[in-house]
């Protein structure tokens, strides 16, 4: 039996799914409006529908969290203002936010709004939690890749509420760090339109031998049987805003039963039947990574769902009485009778007719209690029902029923909502952007750095030798995946600082705060997903998101912003290496191959995560005149020293005459943009 109090948080991609979740026992639901949410293809809710949804939930003591968990462009903030204001007027309890700029904007215009940090923020360390708290967040949604011990470390280090996924789909990539869908097909997960290319065939073997492999497709997560091992988490989140109502009902019911210690094998069978990918995994939580975590949706998975859908539907077809109500009825001679009801932390009293003298059979306390206990068809069940009646009185049954209905109506009336809203104000700061003033570069190892180069700042990985840092006057690249290694990073940063290293390139909110506190000059890397002026003004010297077009990046108002102009863009940051899990490290060829035959480099490190890079580099060296940010960044990864020198040579040539490279390349999203 679990002793702690959990919130069961259910997905609601439609009103039908919302009702299924609430009637199955959810304490809260999360849903999206028509804009600014990471499941833009779900049913979602227009303003009037949102108001109805909130009213339905609040009448059943269920909270509603609105997802605003995408990156927002500068020109969209006026729409965002209206969306937030409308949601608050509807009574939404909190906003789930990814974009730092959006968080700043909401707190500036709606100071009473409650913010929950989306898992898309990649908050995976104590310093990351501090960063979120300083921005005004009250809760953070932990990454799905965290182990039990890492979650416990977070719980001990912060007083923020912690929310974690306990059931549903697993992305191969750390949330917020996936650019596979946007770079390959312009549909950005960070903008709510992920096309899920990771579920398509990719292989770590030879193309013919590995045909049909899906090394980027994980099984669905399920921690329902492990809830008694949770420590410090208050909200249990179920993934699935694109799923059908029966899925939501089955998942909520299973989690609720697990909390109460009453889950049975049939509940787990229903969970697996309604949706799975060759079963479930708990690999991240238990620390058992590897091949068993991978799976795809099979024909038998689809067929098994048909058996249980109708049965599950019956569990939420009608209102389930989930809320207790106390009723006290008082009937006195020559006085109007009264009924006092207590429920939902409220007490109301309604007044009825004056009773008559009974000619034959007077009312009894037992008969009245029986009548008033009939709360069927409502969300309430009778908990304590009492009646105090003078002798010899009678009141028609219809009048008793009317009193009971009036009490239910009164207890479920919602209070008027007042929104503390300040008028919309656009970004005020203006920075002159007249073209690239200097160049920076990051390298996977110091051996790639030429003796002569045009870069004002160079950055090399955290685990490089002290000699490499000193010899190259290099700054440090901090890893984006920092699960459980924050103290290790801090110790290393202190040593580097003593050795004279002064600059740090940080792609995670936790490392950004840590490096700044350690005394480094910080540069924000692409992993911070700086997408608008407000977020650019939160981070110093930031490389803007490569999901922006060149034109959009040029207009972002930040004091010192940069654009990646060359490099194999990282498409995924994953804690589960697709090569190791498929063929093992011994047979590693350093790449995976898609169904079209394109090879994607896979970069390992001593730190918890692996990077999967694009098959061809982004190349803008012949269009540098279009780049208006303060600096341009070169992202070197798989290149040899000679190849780096060739890229530098191309850059120098293009200052005189536009020159095309002799290798395949892409313009990325700088021209076509991401939707």
XYZ file of C-alpha atoms in Angstrom:
675
model
C 0.000 0.000 0.000
C 1.303 3.459 -0.900
C 1.119 5.911 1.979
C 1.809 9.159 0.149
C -0.776 11.265 -1.632
C -0.383 11.358 -5.405
C -2.080 13.432 -8.036
C -3.187 11.328 -11.015
C -2.770 13.524 -14.096
C -4.648 12.364 -17.194
C -4.286 13.418 -20.841
C -7.284 15.017 -22.549
C -7.003 15.385 -26.302
C -10.781 15.673 -26.584
C -13.840 16.171 -24.388
C -14.543 12.439 -24.601
C -11.074 11.618 -23.275
C -11.408 14.245 -20.555
C -14.673 12.732 -19.336
C -13.159 9.240 -19.451
C -10.214 10.360 -17.334
C -12.300 12.244 -14.788
C -14.853 9.465 -14.355
C -12.041 6.953 -13.941
C -10.546 8.851 -11.019
C -8.072 11.468 -12.313
C -7.286 14.334 -9.929
C -6.158 16.600 -12.766
C -6.141 16.691 -16.548
C -3.860 18.410 -19.023
C -5.107 19.628 -22.367
C -4.270 22.012 -25.172
C -5.934 24.984 -26.728
C -6.023 25.337 -30.484
C -2.614 27.035 -30.474
C 0.733 26.825 -28.677
C 0.682 23.183 -27.583
C 2.896 20.214 -28.338
C 0.042 18.091 -29.720
C -1.422 20.398 -32.325
C -2.935 17.384 -34.113
C -4.988 16.356 -31.084
C -8.641 17.428 -30.854
C -7.775 20.246 -28.431
C -10.194 22.899 -27.166
C -11.490 26.210 -28.494
C -12.216 28.963 -25.948
C -15.844 27.997 -25.322
C -14.981 24.289 -25.225
C -12.172 25.041 -22.785
C -14.568 26.883 -20.507
C -16.965 23.937 -20.560
C -14.126 21.511 -19.894
C -12.863 23.497 -16.893
C -16.373 23.818 -15.497
C -16.941 20.062 -15.836
C -13.647 19.333 -14.064
C -13.978 21.896 -11.290
C -17.453 20.614 -10.446
C -15.705 17.326 -9.701
C -12.667 18.733 -7.836
C -10.397 18.023 -10.795
C -7.739 20.560 -11.802
C -7.042 21.614 -15.376
C -3.572 22.378 -16.739
C -3.272 24.011 -20.153
C -0.299 23.087 -22.318
C 1.609 26.029 -23.763
C 4.607 23.767 -24.265
C 6.066 24.895 -27.581
C 8.557 27.504 -28.750
C 6.900 30.793 -29.663
C 7.955 33.297 -32.330
C 8.165 37.011 -31.584
C 5.224 37.771 -33.837
C 3.014 35.284 -31.956
C 3.119 36.880 -28.501
C -0.020 38.940 -29.002
C -1.929 35.734 -29.802
C -0.310 34.136 -26.775
C -1.526 36.988 -24.568
C -5.110 36.455 -25.699
C -4.822 32.683 -25.259
C -3.524 32.997 -21.689
C -6.105 35.623 -20.739
C -8.935 33.543 -22.161
C -7.686 30.425 -20.349
C -7.485 32.246 -17.025
C -10.985 33.623 -17.537
C -12.114 30.038 -18.113
C -10.532 29.037 -14.786
C -7.482 27.055 -15.900
C -5.376 26.143 -12.852
C -1.884 26.171 -14.372
C 0.090 26.436 -17.607
C 2.630 23.844 -18.739
C 5.409 25.838 -20.416
C 8.568 24.988 -22.371
C 9.782 28.347 -23.677
C 11.675 30.522 -21.163
C 10.451 33.599 -23.033
C 6.856 32.439 -22.672
C 7.332 31.927 -18.927
C 8.740 35.444 -18.535
C 5.908 36.876 -20.630
C 3.158 35.164 -18.629
C 4.581 36.203 -15.249
C 4.988 39.800 -16.466
C 1.416 40.093 -17.769
C -0.448 37.644 -15.499
C 1.425 37.638 -12.161
C -1.026 35.266 -10.470
C -0.706 32.574 -13.166
C 0.770 29.276 -12.013
C 3.568 27.801 -14.157
C 4.622 24.180 -14.549
C 7.911 23.523 -16.344
C 7.346 21.159 -19.262
C 9.553 18.116 -19.709
C 10.532 19.911 -22.945
C 12.629 22.264 -20.768
C 15.066 19.368 -20.163
C 15.293 20.125 -16.420
C 17.269 17.130 -15.178
C 19.484 18.460 -12.377
C 19.224 20.413 -9.106
C 20.652 23.568 -10.726
C 18.099 23.239 -13.485
C 15.379 23.170 -10.846
C 16.848 26.319 -9.259
C 16.792 28.011 -12.659
C 13.115 27.112 -13.097
C 12.212 28.313 -9.606
C 13.857 31.691 -10.224
C 11.697 32.085 -13.324
C 8.568 31.580 -11.227
C 7.773 27.919 -11.875
C 5.990 26.008 -9.117
C 6.409 22.551 -10.607
C 8.706 20.797 -13.060
C 7.914 17.785 -15.198
C 10.909 15.477 -15.036
C 12.450 13.877 -18.138
C 11.280 10.330 -18.797
C 14.898 9.168 -18.935
C 15.618 9.632 -15.224
C 16.431 6.751 -12.908
C 14.994 6.230 -9.457
C 18.143 7.515 -7.720
C 18.297 10.603 -9.959
C 14.666 11.421 -9.181
C 15.380 11.061 -5.467
C 18.345 13.441 -5.807
C 16.063 16.007 -7.447
C 13.427 15.604 -4.735
C 15.976 16.228 -1.977
C 17.420 19.298 -3.676
C 14.287 21.325 -4.449
C 10.994 22.338 -2.899
C 9.360 22.570 -6.318
C 6.598 20.072 -6.993
C 7.843 17.174 -9.124
C 5.750 15.538 -11.801
C 6.781 12.477 -13.776
C 5.436 10.258 -16.510
C 4.348 6.836 -15.294
C 2.640 5.457 -18.390
C 2.621 6.079 -22.126
C 4.834 6.533 -25.157
C 8.587 7.019 -24.864
C 10.517 9.186 -27.283
C 13.994 7.980 -28.156
C 15.266 11.525 -27.668
C 15.354 13.623 -24.525
C 12.297 15.880 -24.729
C 13.051 19.341 -26.078
C 16.276 18.135 -27.714
C 14.786 16.394 -30.758
C 15.138 18.040 -34.157
C 14.752 14.921 -36.306
C 11.232 15.690 -37.516
C 11.894 19.380 -38.161
C 15.229 19.064 -39.966
C 14.115 16.110 -42.094
C 10.542 17.229 -42.781
C 9.962 20.749 -41.384
C 7.470 19.436 -38.800
C 8.910 20.442 -35.461
C 8.282 18.618 -32.205
C 9.212 21.856 -30.462
C 6.338 23.473 -32.346
C 3.829 20.690 -31.699
C 3.836 18.897 -35.060
C 6.271 15.994 -34.691
C 5.829 13.492 -37.527
C 7.475 10.697 -35.468
C 10.104 9.682 -38.060
C 11.823 7.775 -35.229
C 9.162 5.064 -35.589
C 10.301 4.433 -39.169
C 13.022 1.894 -40.063
C 16.577 2.787 -39.030
C 19.323 0.207 -38.740
C 22.768 -0.002 -37.162
C 23.663 -2.946 -39.393
C 24.461 -3.093 -43.095
C 21.507 -1.704 -45.006
C 20.363 -4.991 -46.579
C 20.962 -7.062 -43.465
C 19.161 -4.583 -41.243
C 16.131 -3.938 -43.421
C 13.112 -3.489 -41.175
C 15.113 -2.606 -38.045
C 13.654 0.216 -35.944
C 16.534 1.161 -33.665
C 14.944 4.510 -32.702
C 11.588 3.075 -31.608
C 11.150 2.391 -27.899
C 8.402 0.439 -26.201
C 5.873 2.400 -24.188
C 6.725 3.259 -20.610
C 4.804 1.723 -17.725
C 5.747 2.218 -14.079
C 2.346 1.307 -12.679
C 3.725 -1.690 -10.798
C 6.538 0.397 -9.264
C 4.619 3.288 -7.708
C 5.507 2.144 -4.199
C 9.141 2.990 -5.020
C 8.477 6.648 -5.782
C 9.951 9.162 -3.382
C 9.370 12.891 -3.605
C 7.126 12.901 -6.684
C 3.642 14.325 -6.196
C 2.077 14.079 -9.667
C 1.836 10.912 -11.756
C 1.453 11.835 -15.403
C -0.066 9.653 -18.094
C 1.015 10.346 -21.675
C -1.554 10.172 -24.448
C -3.358 13.266 -25.729
C -3.491 11.605 -29.152
C -4.990 8.408 -27.708
C -8.617 7.322 -27.552
C -10.817 7.688 -24.426
C -10.624 3.979 -23.576
C -6.837 4.250 -23.295
C -7.161 7.170 -20.889
C -9.741 5.343 -18.774
C -7.666 2.158 -18.580
C -4.489 4.009 -17.626
C -6.112 6.214 -14.980
C -7.930 3.258 -13.475
C -4.748 1.174 -13.316
C -2.748 3.975 -11.667
C -5.518 4.614 -9.152
C -5.737 0.938 -8.241
C -1.958 0.719 -7.946
C -1.950 3.659 -5.516
C -4.648 1.936 -3.450
C -2.851 -1.402 -3.635
C -5.757 -3.097 -5.409
C -4.401 -3.536 -8.951
C -4.989 -6.973 -10.447
C -3.528 -8.845 -13.449
C -6.682 -8.079 -15.461
C -5.976 -4.344 -15.097
C -2.444 -4.777 -16.405
C -3.792 -6.915 -19.238
C -6.262 -4.177 -20.178
C -3.437 -1.633 -20.201
C -1.341 -3.731 -22.534
C -4.286 -4.564 -24.752
C -5.563 -1.044 -25.265
C -2.169 0.167 -26.514
C 1.401 -1.092 -26.414
C 4.421 -1.586 -28.612
C 5.340 -5.213 -28.032
C 4.748 -4.692 -24.315
C 6.102 -2.094 -21.884
C 9.428 -1.025 -20.420
C 10.627 0.455 -17.116
C 14.252 0.569 -18.255
C 15.077 4.187 -17.484
C 13.581 4.160 -13.982
C 15.257 0.867 -13.044
C 18.491 1.652 -14.881
C 18.197 -1.365 -17.167
C 18.880 0.142 -20.576
C 19.362 -1.913 -23.706
C 17.664 -4.006 -26.326
C 14.649 -4.949 -24.197
C 13.514 -1.318 -24.225
C 12.897 -1.291 -27.972
C 9.669 -2.223 -29.722
C 7.223 -1.329 -32.471
C 3.471 -1.489 -32.879
C 2.633 -4.993 -34.127
C -0.494 -6.437 -35.731
C -1.235 -8.483 -32.616
C -1.045 -5.312 -30.509
C -3.783 -3.772 -32.646
C -5.976 -6.879 -32.610
C -5.774 -7.302 -28.830
C -7.179 -3.808 -28.330
C -10.489 -4.743 -29.946
C -11.201 -7.269 -27.203
C -11.170 -4.808 -24.332
C -12.347 -1.478 -25.766
C -16.078 -2.049 -25.260
C -15.531 -3.412 -21.777
C -13.443 -0.375 -20.780
C -15.993 2.012 -22.284
C -18.636 0.713 -19.884
C -16.538 1.821 -16.913
C -16.962 5.518 -17.738
C -20.139 5.521 -19.819
C -22.116 6.913 -16.888
C -21.198 9.304 -14.088
C -19.123 7.629 -11.406
C -19.785 8.900 -7.836
C -16.242 9.744 -6.741
C -16.837 12.611 -4.293
C -18.213 12.153 -0.752
C -21.134 14.280 0.436
C -22.454 14.733 3.961
C -26.166 15.587 4.285
C -28.048 16.850 7.343
C -31.840 17.224 7.091
C -33.849 19.123 9.700
C -37.662 19.164 9.755
C -39.564 21.032 12.491
C -43.248 21.638 12.984
C -44.465 24.950 11.501
C -40.976 25.751 10.087
C -39.538 25.378 6.595
C -37.389 22.270 6.439
C -33.661 22.654 5.683
C -31.037 20.471 4.080
C -27.349 21.173 4.701
C -24.858 19.528 2.370
C -21.067 19.426 2.703
C -18.809 18.418 -0.176
C -15.849 19.760 -2.201
C -14.746 21.754 0.904
C -18.001 23.697 0.767
C -21.154 23.728 2.886
C -24.521 24.930 1.606
C -27.973 25.057 3.160
C -31.164 25.009 1.109
C -34.671 25.650 2.439
C -37.814 23.749 1.520
C -41.517 23.820 2.349
C -43.207 23.782 5.754
C -44.126 20.149 6.535
C -47.725 19.069 6.972
C -49.277 16.961 9.703
C -49.344 13.336 8.640
C -52.813 11.846 8.305
C -51.656 8.244 8.068
C -47.959 7.383 7.914
C -45.531 10.135 9.040
C -41.954 10.474 7.865
C -39.272 8.593 9.731
C -35.605 9.412 9.952
C -34.764 6.088 8.318
C -37.018 6.652 5.302
C -35.742 10.206 4.778
C -32.108 9.123 5.066
C -32.769 6.424 2.485
C -34.380 8.937 0.124
C -31.668 11.605 0.509
C -28.905 9.045 -0.004
C -30.015 8.495 -3.593
C -27.366 10.609 -5.285
C -27.186 8.395 -8.356
C -26.447 10.147 -11.622
C -24.311 12.741 -9.861
C -20.594 12.859 -9.047
C -21.351 12.402 -5.339
C -21.875 9.445 -3.047
C -23.469 9.702 0.431
C -20.895 9.623 3.197
C -22.769 10.719 6.346
C -26.503 11.339 6.103
C -28.500 12.410 9.150
C -32.076 13.529 9.716
C -33.766 15.218 12.661
C -37.575 15.211 12.335
C -40.346 16.181 14.724
C -42.974 13.500 15.249
C -46.029 13.213 13.027
C -44.850 15.233 10.020
C -44.948 14.554 6.300
C -43.246 16.085 3.261
C -43.923 14.852 -0.282
C -41.164 12.689 -1.783
C -40.987 15.101 -4.732
C -40.118 17.928 -2.319
C -37.365 15.861 -0.699
C -35.920 15.085 -4.123
C -36.101 18.756 -5.051
C -34.197 19.719 -1.907
C -31.481 17.187 -2.691
C -31.167 18.428 -6.299
C -30.996 22.067 -5.134
C -28.228 21.191 -2.715
C -26.210 19.457 -5.432
C -26.719 22.436 -7.760
C -25.611 24.883 -5.085
C -22.569 22.888 -4.051
C -21.373 22.634 -7.671
C -21.806 26.334 -8.446
C -18.430 27.780 -9.338
C -17.199 31.154 -8.056
C -16.808 34.180 -10.287
C -13.337 34.457 -11.794
C -11.297 37.644 -11.653
C -8.140 37.738 -13.764
C -5.215 39.924 -12.731
C -4.051 40.975 -16.204
C -1.714 43.750 -17.231
C -2.045 45.267 -20.733
C -0.060 43.622 -23.516
C 3.373 45.147 -24.028
C 5.724 44.119 -26.857
C 9.459 43.617 -26.399
C 11.019 46.986 -25.635
C 14.773 46.447 -25.948
C 16.238 47.064 -29.390
C 19.692 45.892 -30.447
C 21.362 46.898 -33.697
C 21.962 43.881 -35.931
C 24.138 44.826 -38.909
C 25.993 41.610 -39.601
C 28.434 39.043 -38.193
C 31.192 40.647 -36.123
C 33.119 37.531 -35.140
C 33.237 33.719 -35.395
C 33.119 30.949 -32.795
C 33.543 27.180 -33.106
C 33.028 24.037 -31.039
C 34.985 20.819 -31.576
C 34.484 17.227 -30.478
C 38.185 16.981 -29.702
C 41.171 19.309 -29.647
C 42.973 17.377 -32.410
C 40.536 18.903 -34.918
C 41.674 22.467 -34.204
C 44.016 23.891 -36.883
C 47.101 25.830 -35.890
C 45.646 28.900 -37.584
C 41.949 29.702 -37.610
C 39.621 32.725 -37.733
C 37.674 31.938 -34.539
C 37.543 34.443 -31.704
C 36.403 31.728 -29.297
C 36.839 27.957 -29.550
C 35.196 25.428 -27.271
C 36.147 21.805 -26.556
C 34.446 19.097 -24.462
C 34.500 19.042 -20.685
C 36.655 15.887 -20.518
C 39.450 17.324 -22.694
C 42.874 17.517 -21.033
C 43.963 20.648 -19.188
C 46.821 20.965 -21.672
C 44.342 21.050 -24.577
C 42.402 23.849 -22.906
C 45.533 25.863 -22.183
C 47.252 25.261 -25.546
C 44.190 26.276 -27.527
C 42.971 28.991 -25.125
C 39.689 27.124 -25.356
C 36.417 27.446 -23.565
C 34.507 24.394 -22.374
C 31.499 22.726 -24.003
C 29.247 21.361 -21.269
C 27.137 18.280 -22.047
C 23.399 18.711 -22.645
C 22.558 15.373 -21.020
C 23.614 15.754 -17.390
C 21.599 13.035 -15.650
C 23.116 12.471 -12.212
C 26.473 14.134 -12.979
C 25.994 17.723 -11.829
C 28.477 17.396 -8.957
C 31.017 15.810 -11.299
C 30.611 18.737 -13.715
C 30.968 21.259 -10.894
C 34.235 19.682 -9.689
C 35.618 19.709 -13.234
C 34.587 23.336 -13.779
C 36.413 24.393 -10.616
C 39.603 22.724 -11.893
C 39.225 24.329 -15.310
C 38.693 27.745 -13.732
C 41.913 27.362 -11.747
C 43.699 26.395 -14.987
C 42.611 29.658 -16.600
C 39.564 28.569 -18.606
C 37.086 31.449 -18.609
C 34.280 30.606 -21.064
C 31.592 27.897 -21.089
C 29.190 26.893 -23.865
C 26.022 25.627 -22.162
C 23.105 23.843 -23.834
C 21.137 23.060 -20.675
C 19.566 25.375 -18.109
C 21.276 23.497 -15.285
C 24.799 23.768 -16.716
C 24.158 27.388 -17.690
C 23.362 28.299 -14.076
C 26.176 26.149 -12.707
C 28.816 27.661 -15.012
C 27.660 31.187 -14.298
C 27.784 30.624 -10.548
C 31.276 29.139 -10.903
C 32.447 32.391 -12.488
C 32.564 31.542 -16.191
C 31.536 33.809 -19.030
C 28.581 31.828 -20.335
C 27.514 31.256 -23.915
C 24.076 29.743 -24.516
C 24.168 26.783 -26.906
C 21.433 25.661 -29.315
C 20.019 23.162 -26.773
C 18.488 26.055 -24.806
C 16.061 26.483 -27.728
C 16.259 30.274 -27.797
C 13.455 31.108 -30.207
C 12.393 34.674 -29.422
C 13.610 37.974 -28.015
C 12.446 37.354 -24.456
C 14.365 34.083 -24.182
C 17.381 35.680 -25.921
C 17.418 38.340 -23.213
C 17.398 35.674 -20.488
C 20.558 33.919 -21.747
C 23.884 35.612 -22.432
C 25.742 35.239 -25.745
C 23.252 32.710 -27.019
C 23.297 30.663 -30.202
C 19.749 30.877 -31.510
C 17.644 27.841 -32.344
C 18.433 26.446 -35.785
C 14.684 25.873 -36.197
C 14.336 29.592 -36.917
C 14.615 30.940 -40.439
C 17.499 33.306 -41.114
C 15.070 36.204 -41.295
C 13.494 35.294 -37.957
C 16.884 34.864 -36.290
C 18.050 38.238 -37.596
C 15.162 40.017 -35.912
C 15.501 38.370 -32.485
C 16.376 41.107 -29.998
C 19.259 39.887 -27.864
C 22.464 41.624 -26.838
C 24.860 39.131 -28.418
C 23.246 36.379 -30.489
C 24.703 33.806 -32.854
C 23.722 31.480 -35.688
C 25.159 28.071 -36.584
C 26.481 28.467 -40.150
C 28.200 25.102 -40.547
C 27.933 21.649 -39.040
C 26.203 18.275 -38.877
C 23.263 19.407 -36.765
C 22.453 17.202 -33.752
C 19.059 15.629 -34.391
C 18.716 13.581 -31.220
C 20.147 13.437 -27.716
C 19.428 9.969 -26.410
C 20.281 8.082 -23.263
C 19.872 4.751 -25.003
C 22.485 4.261 -27.734
C 20.775 2.800 -30.834
C 23.970 1.046 -31.926
C 24.884 -0.466 -28.569
C 21.314 -1.686 -28.122
C 21.199 -3.228 -31.597
C 24.594 -4.707 -32.521
C 26.751 -3.839 -29.536
C 29.727 -1.510 -29.201
C 32.113 -4.073 -30.704
C 30.287 -3.908 -34.053
C 29.790 -0.156 -33.992
C 30.227 1.568 -37.339
C 29.526 4.990 -35.872
C 26.283 5.524 -37.765
C 22.718 4.410 -38.308
C 21.030 4.210 -41.715
C 17.465 5.113 -42.654
C 15.232 3.359 -45.201
C 16.447 5.720 -47.958
C 20.067 4.749 -47.398
C 21.197 7.948 -45.666
C 23.793 7.547 -42.930
C 23.451 9.475 -39.671
C 26.598 9.727 -37.517
C 26.263 8.594 -33.904
C 28.595 10.286 -31.409
C 29.295 8.646 -28.051
C 30.781 10.276 -24.977
C 31.727 9.343 -21.414
C 28.665 11.268 -20.246
C 25.121 9.832 -20.000
C 23.917 10.615 -23.529
C 24.620 9.838 -27.169
C 24.109 12.287 -30.048
C 22.697 11.410 -33.460
C 23.727 13.900 -36.147
C 22.251 14.831 -39.498
C 23.563 12.920 -42.513
C 24.817 16.101 -44.214
C 26.029 19.378 -42.706
C 24.173 22.653 -42.761
C 26.168 25.063 -44.918
C 25.665 28.822 -45.064
C 29.206 30.018 -45.805
C 28.247 31.243 -49.275
C 25.317 33.201 -47.811
C 26.994 34.911 -44.913
C 25.695 38.253 -46.135
C 22.216 37.047 -45.099
C 23.309 36.413 -41.484
C 22.792 39.483 -39.292
C 23.386 38.014 -35.833
C 26.406 39.211 -33.868
C 28.438 36.072 -34.355
C 28.457 32.932 -36.498
C 29.153 29.525 -35.012
C 30.821 26.483 -36.599
C 29.775 23.134 -35.111
C 32.523 20.572 -35.830
C 31.866 16.936 -34.981
C 33.003 14.119 -37.294
C 35.433 16.225 -39.357
C 39.174 15.558 -39.436
C 41.628 18.398 -38.952
C 42.118 18.552 -42.705
C 38.365 18.790 -43.295
C 38.126 21.589 -40.745
C 40.877 23.429 -42.611
C 38.924 22.941 -45.844
C 35.802 24.472 -44.279
C 37.822 27.442 -43.070
C 39.260 27.807 -46.568
C 35.733 27.803 -48.031
C 34.772 30.509 -45.576
C 37.748 32.650 -46.641
C 37.011 32.080 -50.364
C 33.386 33.098 -49.918
C 34.465 36.479 -48.608
C 35.707 37.144 -52.139
C 33.416 35.042 -54.310
C 30.507 32.721 -53.540
C 31.815 29.174 -53.714
C 29.835 25.944 -53.532
C 31.406 23.090 -51.564
C 32.274 19.775 -53.210
C 30.213 17.777 -50.691
C 26.505 17.342 -50.058
C 24.974 19.866 -47.723
C 21.665 21.346 -46.578
C 20.394 24.817 -45.798
C 18.558 23.265 -42.859
C 15.543 25.272 -41.801
C 17.083 28.669 -42.447
C 15.049 29.141 -45.621
C 12.068 26.777 -45.452
C 11.442 27.104 -41.709
C 9.625 24.743 -39.375
C 5.853 24.633 -39.012
